[in-house]
PDB file of C-alpha atoms in Angstrom:
ATOM      1  CA  MET A 763     -31.664 170.171 288.257  1.00  0.00           C
ATOM      2  CA  HIS A 764     -29.206 169.646 291.099  1.00  0.00           C
ATOM      3  CA  THR A 765     -29.980 171.192 294.447  1.00  0.00           C
ATOM      4  CA  ARG A 766     -27.899 174.085 295.714  1.00  0.00           C
ATOM      5  CA  ARG A 767     -24.402 172.990 296.691  1.00  0.00           C
ATOM      6  CA  SER A 768     -23.418 175.769 299.090  1.00  0.00           C
ATOM      7  CA  ARG A 769     -22.456 173.210 301.747  1.00  0.00           C
ATOM      8  CA  ALA A 770     -21.620 170.285 299.504  1.00  0.00           C
ATOM      9  CA  TYR A 771     -18.047 171.205 298.647  1.00  0.00           C
ATOM     10  CA  ALA A 772     -15.424 169.504 300.748  1.00  0.00           C
ATOM     11  CA  GLY A 773     -13.215 171.769 302.761  1.00  0.00           C
ATOM     12  CA  GLU A 774     -15.480 174.798 302.498  1.00  0.00           C
ATOM     13  CA  VAL A 775     -13.714 177.932 303.713  1.00  0.00           C
ATOM     14  CA  THR A 776     -15.029 178.977 307.096  1.00  0.00           C
ATOM     15  CA  HIS A 777     -12.519 181.649 308.090  1.00  0.00           C
ATOM     16  CA  PRO A 778     -14.422 184.663 309.363  1.00  0.00           C
ATOM     17  CA  VAL A 779     -13.535 187.880 307.606  1.00  0.00           C
ATOM     18  CA  PRO A 780     -12.582 190.472 310.221  1.00  0.00           C
ATOM     19  CA  GLN A 781     -15.101 193.263 310.548  1.00  0.00           C
ATOM     20  CA  SER A 782     -13.364 196.592 310.187  1.00  0.00           C
ATOM     21  CA  PRO A 783     -14.614 199.693 311.949  1.00  0.00           C
ATOM     22  CA  SER A 784     -15.175 201.428 308.603  1.00  0.00           C
ATOM     23  CA  THR A 785     -17.148 198.624 306.926  1.00  0.00           C
ATOM     24  CA  PRO A 786     -20.846 198.129 307.813  1.00  0.00           C
ATOM     25  CA  ALA A 787     -22.097 194.582 308.240  1.00  0.00           C
ATOM     26  CA  PRO A 788     -23.610 193.217 305.002  1.00  0.00           C
ATOM     27  CA  SER A 789     -27.368 192.842 304.815  1.00  0.00           C
ATOM     28  CA  LEU A 790     -29.096 189.478 304.544  1.00  0.00           C
ATOM     29  CA  THR A 791     -29.679 190.095 300.829  1.00  0.00           C
ATOM     30  CA  GLU A 792     -26.008 190.880 300.292  1.00  0.00           C
ATOM     31  CA  ARG A 793     -24.967 187.748 302.169  1.00  0.00           C
ATOM     32  CA  ARG A 794     -27.293 185.597 300.084  1.00  0.00           C
ATOM     33  CA  LYS A 795     -25.999 187.150 296.878  1.00  0.00           C
ATOM     34  CA  ALA A 796     -22.387 186.516 297.936  1.00  0.00           C
ATOM     35  CA  ALA A 797     -23.216 182.912 298.857  1.00  0.00           C
ATOM     36  CA  THR A 798     -24.808 182.282 295.459  1.00  0.00           C
ATOM     37  CA  GLN A 799     -21.837 183.806 293.666  1.00  0.00           C
ATOM     38  CA  LEU A 800     -19.470 181.611 295.667  1.00  0.00           C
ATOM     39  CA  ASP A 801     -21.547 178.505 294.880  1.00  0.00           C
ATOM     40  CA  ILE A 802     -21.250 179.310 291.178  1.00  0.00           C
ATOM     41  CA  ALA A 803     -17.534 180.077 291.508  1.00  0.00           C
ATOM     42  CA  ARG A 804     -16.839 176.721 293.140  1.00  0.00           C
ATOM     43  CA  ALA A 805     -18.876 174.917 290.515  1.00  0.00           C
ATOM     44  CA  ALA A 806     -16.902 176.660 287.761  1.00  0.00           C
ATOM     45  CA  ALA A 807     -13.581 175.857 289.401  1.00  0.00           C
ATOM     46  CA  ALA A 808     -14.526 172.195 289.802  1.00  0.00           C
ATOM     47  CA  LEU A 809     -15.531 171.882 286.161  1.00  0.00           C
ATOM     48  CA  PHE A 810     -12.462 173.774 284.962  1.00  0.00           C
ATOM     49  CA  ALA A 811     -10.303 171.327 286.901  1.00  0.00           C
ATOM     50  CA  GLU A 812     -12.077 168.335 285.355  1.00  0.00           C
ATOM     51  CA  HIS A 813     -12.661 169.519 281.794  1.00  0.00           C
ATOM     52  CA  GLY A 814     -10.619 172.719 281.377  1.00  0.00           C
ATOM     53  CA  PRO A 815     -12.161 176.099 280.511  1.00  0.00           C
ATOM     54  CA  ASP A 816     -12.576 175.109 276.868  1.00  0.00           C
ATOM     55  CA  GLY A 817     -14.524 172.008 277.825  1.00  0.00           C
ATOM     56  CA  THR A 818     -16.832 173.826 280.234  1.00  0.00           C
ATOM     57  CA  THR A 819     -19.940 175.819 279.356  1.00  0.00           C
ATOM     58  CA  ALA A 820     -21.914 178.365 281.340  1.00  0.00           C
ATOM     59  CA  GLU A 821     -24.873 175.981 281.166  1.00  0.00           C
ATOM     60  CA  ALA A 822     -22.814 173.220 282.776  1.00  0.00           C
ATOM     61  CA  ILE A 823     -21.631 175.549 285.535  1.00  0.00           C
ATOM     62  CA  ALA A 824     -25.176 176.679 286.312  1.00  0.00           C
ATOM     63  CA  ARG A 825     -26.394 173.088 286.391  1.00  0.00           C
ATOM     64  CA  HIS A 826     -23.513 172.015 288.653  1.00  0.00           C
ATOM     65  CA  ALA A 827     -24.222 174.921 291.027  1.00  0.00           C
ATOM     66  CA  GLY A 828     -27.932 174.169 291.075  1.00  0.00           C
ATOM     67  CA  VAL A 829     -29.045 177.524 289.683  1.00  0.00           C
ATOM     68  CA  ALA A 830     -30.840 178.656 286.549  1.00  0.00           C
ATOM     69  CA  LEU A 831     -28.771 179.876 283.616  1.00  0.00           C
ATOM     70  CA  ARG A 832     -30.403 183.296 283.907  1.00  0.00           C
ATOM     71  CA  THR A 833     -29.141 183.432 287.515  1.00  0.00           C
ATOM     72  CA  PHE A 834     -25.642 182.688 286.299  1.00  0.00           C
ATOM     73  CA  TYR A 835     -25.770 185.582 283.831  1.00  0.00           C
ATOM     74  CA  ARG A 836     -27.299 187.869 286.437  1.00  0.00           C
ATOM     75  CA  TYR A 837     -23.983 187.692 288.294  1.00  0.00           C
ATOM     76  CA  PHE A 838     -21.356 186.890 285.667  1.00  0.00           C
ATOM     77  CA  ARG A 839     -20.696 187.885 282.063  1.00  0.00           C
ATOM     78  CA  SER A 840     -18.773 184.745 281.127  1.00  0.00           C
ATOM     79  CA  LYS A 841     -17.714 181.351 282.441  1.00  0.00           C
ATOM     80  CA  GLN A 842     -14.252 182.718 283.263  1.00  0.00           C
ATOM     81  CA  ASP A 843     -15.760 185.622 285.204  1.00  0.00           C
ATOM     82  CA  ALA A 844     -17.492 183.098 287.424  1.00  0.00           C
ATOM     83  CA  VAL A 845     -14.305 182.203 289.312  1.00  0.00           C
ATOM     84  CA  GLY A 846     -13.662 185.813 290.341  1.00  0.00           C
ATOM     85  CA  PRO A 847     -15.104 185.342 293.869  1.00  0.00           C
ATOM     86  CA  LEU A 848     -12.702 182.469 294.528  1.00  0.00           C
ATOM     87  CA  LEU A 849      -9.690 184.371 293.238  1.00  0.00           C
ATOM     88  CA  SER A 850     -10.558 187.507 295.190  1.00  0.00           C
ATOM     89  CA  GLY A 851     -11.317 185.802 298.504  1.00  0.00           C
ATOM     90  CA  GLY A 852      -7.772 185.969 299.832  1.00  0.00           C
ATOM     91  CA  ALA A 853      -7.405 189.628 298.884  1.00  0.00           C
ATOM     92  CA  GLU A 854     -10.627 190.487 300.676  1.00  0.00           C
ATOM     93  CA  ARG A 855      -9.468 188.737 303.834  1.00  0.00           C
ATOM     94  CA  TRP A 856      -6.080 190.472 303.707  1.00  0.00           C
ATOM     95  CA  ARG A 857      -7.652 193.883 303.164  1.00  0.00           C
ATOM     96  CA  ALA A 858     -10.078 193.289 306.037  1.00  0.00           C
ATOM     97  CA  LEU A 859      -7.210 192.339 308.341  1.00  0.00           C
ATOM     98  CA  LEU A 860      -5.412 195.574 307.451  1.00  0.00           C
ATOM     99  CA  ASP A 861      -8.585 197.612 307.805  1.00  0.00           C
ATOM    100  CA  ALA A 862      -9.076 196.243 311.320  1.00  0.00           C
ATOM    101  CA  ALA A 863      -5.444 196.904 312.328  1.00  0.00           C
ATOM    102  CA  GLU A 864      -4.375 199.784 314.521  1.00  0.00           C
ATOM    103  CA  PRO A 865      -1.852 202.291 313.128  1.00  0.00           C
ATOM    104  CA  GLY A 866       1.712 201.255 313.822  1.00  0.00           C
ATOM    105  CA  PRO A 867       4.899 200.346 311.929  1.00  0.00           C
ATOM    106  CA  LEU A 868       3.433 199.820 308.458  1.00  0.00           C
ATOM    107  CA  ALA A 869       6.014 197.268 307.316  1.00  0.00           C
ATOM    108  CA  THR A 870       5.235 195.031 310.286  1.00  0.00           C
ATOM    109  CA  THR A 871       1.477 195.483 309.870  1.00  0.00           C
ATOM    110  CA  LEU A 872       1.677 194.439 306.215  1.00  0.00           C
ATOM    111  CA  GLU A 873       3.747 191.339 306.919  1.00  0.00           C
ATOM    112  CA  VAL A 874       1.535 190.185 309.779  1.00  0.00           C
ATOM    113  CA  ALA A 875      -1.589 190.592 307.635  1.00  0.00           C
ATOM    114  CA  VAL A 876       0.016 188.761 304.700  1.00  0.00           C
ATOM    115  CA  ARG A 877       0.951 185.804 306.887  1.00  0.00           C
ATOM    116  CA  GLN A 878      -2.511 185.629 308.413  1.00  0.00           C
ATOM    117  CA  ALA A 879      -4.346 185.962 305.106  1.00  0.00           C
ATOM    118  CA  LEU A 880      -2.299 183.288 303.327  1.00  0.00           C
ATOM    119  CA  SER A 881      -1.836 180.918 306.250  1.00  0.00           C
ATOM    120  CA  ALA A 882      -3.234 177.405 306.100  1.00  0.00           C
ATOM    121  CA  PRO A 883      -4.054 176.478 309.691  1.00  0.00           C
ATOM    122  CA  ASP A 884      -6.792 173.994 308.809  1.00  0.00           C
ATOM    123  CA  ALA A 885      -8.263 171.862 306.037  1.00  0.00           C
ATOM    124  CA  ALA A 886     -10.578 174.642 304.890  1.00  0.00           C
ATOM    125  CA  ALA A 887      -7.699 177.044 304.257  1.00  0.00           C
ATOM    126  CA  VAL A 888      -5.699 174.352 302.463  1.00  0.00           C
ATOM    127  CA  GLU A 889      -8.713 173.663 300.236  1.00  0.00           C
ATOM    128  CA  GLN A 890      -9.053 177.359 299.384  1.00  0.00           C
ATOM    129  CA  LEU A 891      -5.414 177.474 298.314  1.00  0.00           C
ATOM    130  CA  ARG A 892      -5.904 174.285 296.302  1.00  0.00           C
ATOM    131  CA  TRP A 893      -8.718 175.974 294.351  1.00  0.00           C
ATOM    132  CA  THR A 894      -6.438 178.939 293.695  1.00  0.00           C
ATOM    133  CA  ARG A 895      -3.591 176.735 292.511  1.00  0.00           C
ATOM    134  CA  GLY A 896      -5.834 174.924 290.071  1.00  0.00           C
ATOM    135  CA  LEU A 897      -7.286 178.122 288.659  1.00  0.00           C
ATOM    136  CA  LEU A 898      -3.877 179.730 288.201  1.00  0.00           C
ATOM    137  CA  ARG A 899      -2.606 176.653 286.415  1.00  0.00           C
ATOM    138  CA  ALA A 900      -5.623 176.748 284.122  1.00  0.00           C
ATOM    139  CA  ALA A 901      -5.093 180.481 283.544  1.00  0.00           C
ATOM    140  CA  ALA A 902      -1.679 179.756 282.038  1.00  0.00           C
ATOM    141  CA  HIS A 903      -3.509 178.348 279.000  1.00  0.00           C
ATOM    142  CA  ASP A 904      -6.591 180.604 278.947  1.00  0.00           C
ATOM    143  CA  ALA A 905      -6.271 184.316 278.190  1.00  0.00           C
ATOM    144  CA  ALA A 906      -9.774 185.145 279.432  1.00  0.00           C
ATOM    145  CA  LEU A 907      -9.082 183.473 282.769  1.00  0.00           C
ATOM    146  CA  ARG A 908      -5.789 185.362 283.076  1.00  0.00           C
ATOM    147  CA  ALA A 909      -7.689 188.594 282.425  1.00  0.00           C
ATOM    148  CA  VAL A 910     -10.000 187.813 285.353  1.00  0.00           C
ATOM    149  CA  TRP A 911      -6.975 187.207 287.595  1.00  0.00           C
ATOM    150  CA  TYR A 912      -5.356 190.485 286.563  1.00  0.00           C
ATOM    151  CA  ARG A 913      -8.625 192.354 287.061  1.00  0.00           C
ATOM    152  CA  VAL A 914      -9.016 190.885 290.543  1.00  0.00           C
ATOM    153  CA  ASN A 915      -5.552 192.122 291.432  1.00  0.00           C
ATOM    154  CA  GLN A 916      -6.124 195.588 289.975  1.00  0.00           C
ATOM    155  CA  ASP A 917      -9.370 195.909 291.905  1.00  0.00           C
ATOM    156  CA  SER A 918      -7.631 194.762 295.082  1.00  0.00           C
ATOM    157  CA  GLU A 919      -4.915 197.383 294.656  1.00  0.00           C
ATOM    158  CA  GLU A 920      -7.434 200.192 294.210  1.00  0.00           C
ATOM    159  CA  ARG A 921      -9.498 199.126 297.208  1.00  0.00           C
ATOM    160  CA  LEU A 922      -6.344 198.856 299.309  1.00  0.00           C
ATOM    161  CA  LEU A 923      -5.434 202.536 298.852  1.00  0.00           C
ATOM    162  CA  PRO A 924      -7.765 204.082 301.473  1.00  0.00           C
ATOM    163  CA  VAL A 925      -6.861 201.327 303.944  1.00  0.00           C
ATOM    164  CA  LEU A 926      -3.134 202.018 303.609  1.00  0.00           C
ATOM    165  CA  ALA A 927      -3.691 205.767 303.675  1.00  0.00           C
ATOM    166  CA  ARG A 928      -5.347 205.442 307.088  1.00  0.00           C
ATOM    167  CA  LEU A 929      -2.569 203.230 308.430  1.00  0.00           C
ATOM    168  CA  ALA A 930       0.152 205.513 307.056  1.00  0.00           C
ATOM    169  CA  GLY A 931      -1.349 208.600 308.714  1.00  0.00           C
ATOM    170  CA  PRO A 932      -2.531 212.002 307.484  1.00  0.00           C
ATOM    171  CA  GLY A 933       0.969 213.225 306.628  1.00  0.00           C
ATOM    172  CA  ALA A 934       1.814 210.371 304.257  1.00  0.00           C
ATOM    173  CA  ASP A 935       2.697 211.163 300.665  1.00  0.00           C
ATOM    174  CA  GLY A 936      -0.032 209.965 298.308  1.00  0.00           C
ATOM    175  CA  LEU A 937       2.423 208.669 295.731  1.00  0.00           C
ATOM    176  CA  GLU A 938       4.238 206.617 298.347  1.00  0.00           C
ATOM    177  CA  VAL A 939       0.958 205.132 299.550  1.00  0.00           C
ATOM    178  CA  ARG A 940       0.101 204.147 295.980  1.00  0.00           C
ATOM    179  CA  LEU A 941       3.516 202.549 295.499  1.00  0.00           C
ATOM    180  CA  VAL A 942       3.092 200.491 298.666  1.00  0.00           C
ATOM    181  CA  ALA A 943      -0.368 199.360 297.521  1.00  0.00           C
ATOM    182  CA  ALA A 944       1.009 198.310 294.131  1.00  0.00           C
ATOM    183  CA  ALA A 945       4.016 196.528 295.612  1.00  0.00           C
ATOM    184  CA  ALA A 946       1.989 194.716 298.256  1.00  0.00           C
ATOM    185  CA  THR A 947      -0.596 193.560 295.725  1.00  0.00           C
ATOM    186  CA  ASP A 948       2.089 192.362 293.328  1.00  0.00           C
ATOM    187  CA  ALA A 949       3.908 190.582 296.144  1.00  0.00           C
ATOM    188  CA  ILE A 950       0.878 188.403 296.812  1.00  0.00           C
ATOM    189  CA  ARG A 951       0.123 187.931 293.108  1.00  0.00           C
ATOM    190  CA  VAL A 952       3.661 186.844 292.244  1.00  0.00           C
ATOM    191  CA  ALA A 953       3.873 184.610 295.313  1.00  0.00           C
ATOM    192  CA  LEU A 954       0.677 182.766 294.429  1.00  0.00           C
ATOM    193  CA  GLU A 955       1.678 182.410 290.775  1.00  0.00           C
ATOM    194  CA  ALA A 956       5.120 181.077 291.742  1.00  0.00           C
ATOM    195  CA  TRP A 957       3.612 178.643 294.248  1.00  0.00           C
ATOM    196  CA  ALA A 958       0.929 177.453 291.819  1.00  0.00           C
ATOM    197  CA  VAL A 959       3.439 176.001 289.345  1.00  0.00           C
ATOM    198  CA  THR A 960       5.121 173.945 292.079  1.00  0.00           C
ATOM    199  CA  ASP A 961       3.988 171.124 294.324  1.00  0.00           C
ATOM    200  CA  ALA A 962       5.041 172.998 297.460  1.00  0.00           C
ATOM    201  CA  PRO A 963       2.752 172.629 300.489  1.00  0.00           C
ATOM    202  CA  ALA A 964       0.206 175.204 301.614  1.00  0.00           C
ATOM    203  CA  ALA A 965       2.130 175.806 304.838  1.00  0.00           C
ATOM    204  CA  GLY A 966       5.808 175.926 305.732  1.00  0.00           C
ATOM    205  CA  ALA A 967       8.761 176.309 303.388  1.00  0.00           C
ATOM    206  CA  GLY A 968       7.745 177.379 299.888  1.00  0.00           C
ATOM    207  CA  SER A 969       4.163 178.122 300.921  1.00  0.00           C
ATOM    208  CA  PRO A 970       2.214 181.151 299.683  1.00  0.00           C
ATOM    209  CA  ALA A 971       2.633 182.941 303.021  1.00  0.00           C
ATOM    210  CA  GLU A 972       6.410 182.474 303.061  1.00  0.00           C
ATOM    211  CA  LEU A 973       6.787 183.450 299.409  1.00  0.00           C
ATOM    212  CA  ALA A 974       4.545 186.512 299.808  1.00  0.00           C
ATOM    213  CA  VAL A 975       6.538 187.876 302.746  1.00  0.00           C
ATOM    214  CA  ARG A 976       9.746 187.345 300.775  1.00  0.00           C
ATOM    215  CA  CYS A 977       8.283 189.127 297.735  1.00  0.00           C
ATOM    216  CA  LEU A 978       6.966 191.940 299.919  1.00  0.00           C
ATOM    217  CA  ARG A 979      10.387 192.563 301.444  1.00  0.00           C
ATOM    218  CA  GLU A 980      12.084 192.489 298.058  1.00  0.00           C
ATOM    219  CA  LEU A 981       9.603 194.852 296.408  1.00  0.00           C
ATOM    220  CA  THR A 982       9.448 197.354 299.282  1.00  0.00           C
ATOM    221  CA  GLY A 983      13.128 197.255 300.212  1.00  0.00           C
ATOM    222  CA  GLY A 984      13.759 200.925 299.377  1.00  0.00           C
ATOM    223  CA  MET A 985      10.422 202.434 300.312  1.00  0.00           C
ATOM    224  CA  ARG A 986      10.678 205.390 302.662  1.00  0.00           C
ATOM    225  CA  LEU A 987       7.082 205.045 303.862  1.00  0.00           C
ATOM    226  CA  LEU A 988       7.934 201.651 305.325  1.00  0.00           C
ATOM    227  CA  GLY A 989      11.145 202.863 306.905  1.00  0.00           C
ATOM    228  CA  ARG A 990      13.256 200.500 304.835  1.00  0.00           C
TER     229      ARG A 990
END
């Protein structure tokens, strides 16, 4: 069986996730669990890119990640589920950036966080976006993989609600907060999907960050909570 590949993937993402005041630091066990899940996710993504989801088995993913099959199924229900940690990584970083932000003009705070979360300042960030592009292209032909992508986005929207509620302040209308969460989540989702079908670069014109800010402005153009 292959040895663990947690450091064997080129361009491994090393961006630190900001620690928010409301989120306790993960324990050593939690960090090890997350690392194993990410190893498996990268192995799945690599095999999907080479063979497609139909040509990839859970056994092959486990072998490629250097873990036992029972370990694979301890964390994931299916081979498509295995890429969830890769697809949700950007959303977690964006949410952490917002959670660490001080209250201020919410529209500006959202845009700054979007740009930071989807920026590609180094090879590691470019590689992360490359994984995402490949998975979204594969999802176009695999309903189960699309379902994972939609579930990741729904989960991100729900987890974003308390973060936005804090930034909006105690007097904010709950419905307006929910609308902002939905619009912001969809802005990033649509931007990544639109970018994935092109050959646009990871930074600059046509990049995920530029597209996401454009989508965010379009979707929130009439929202009172953002002072549009």
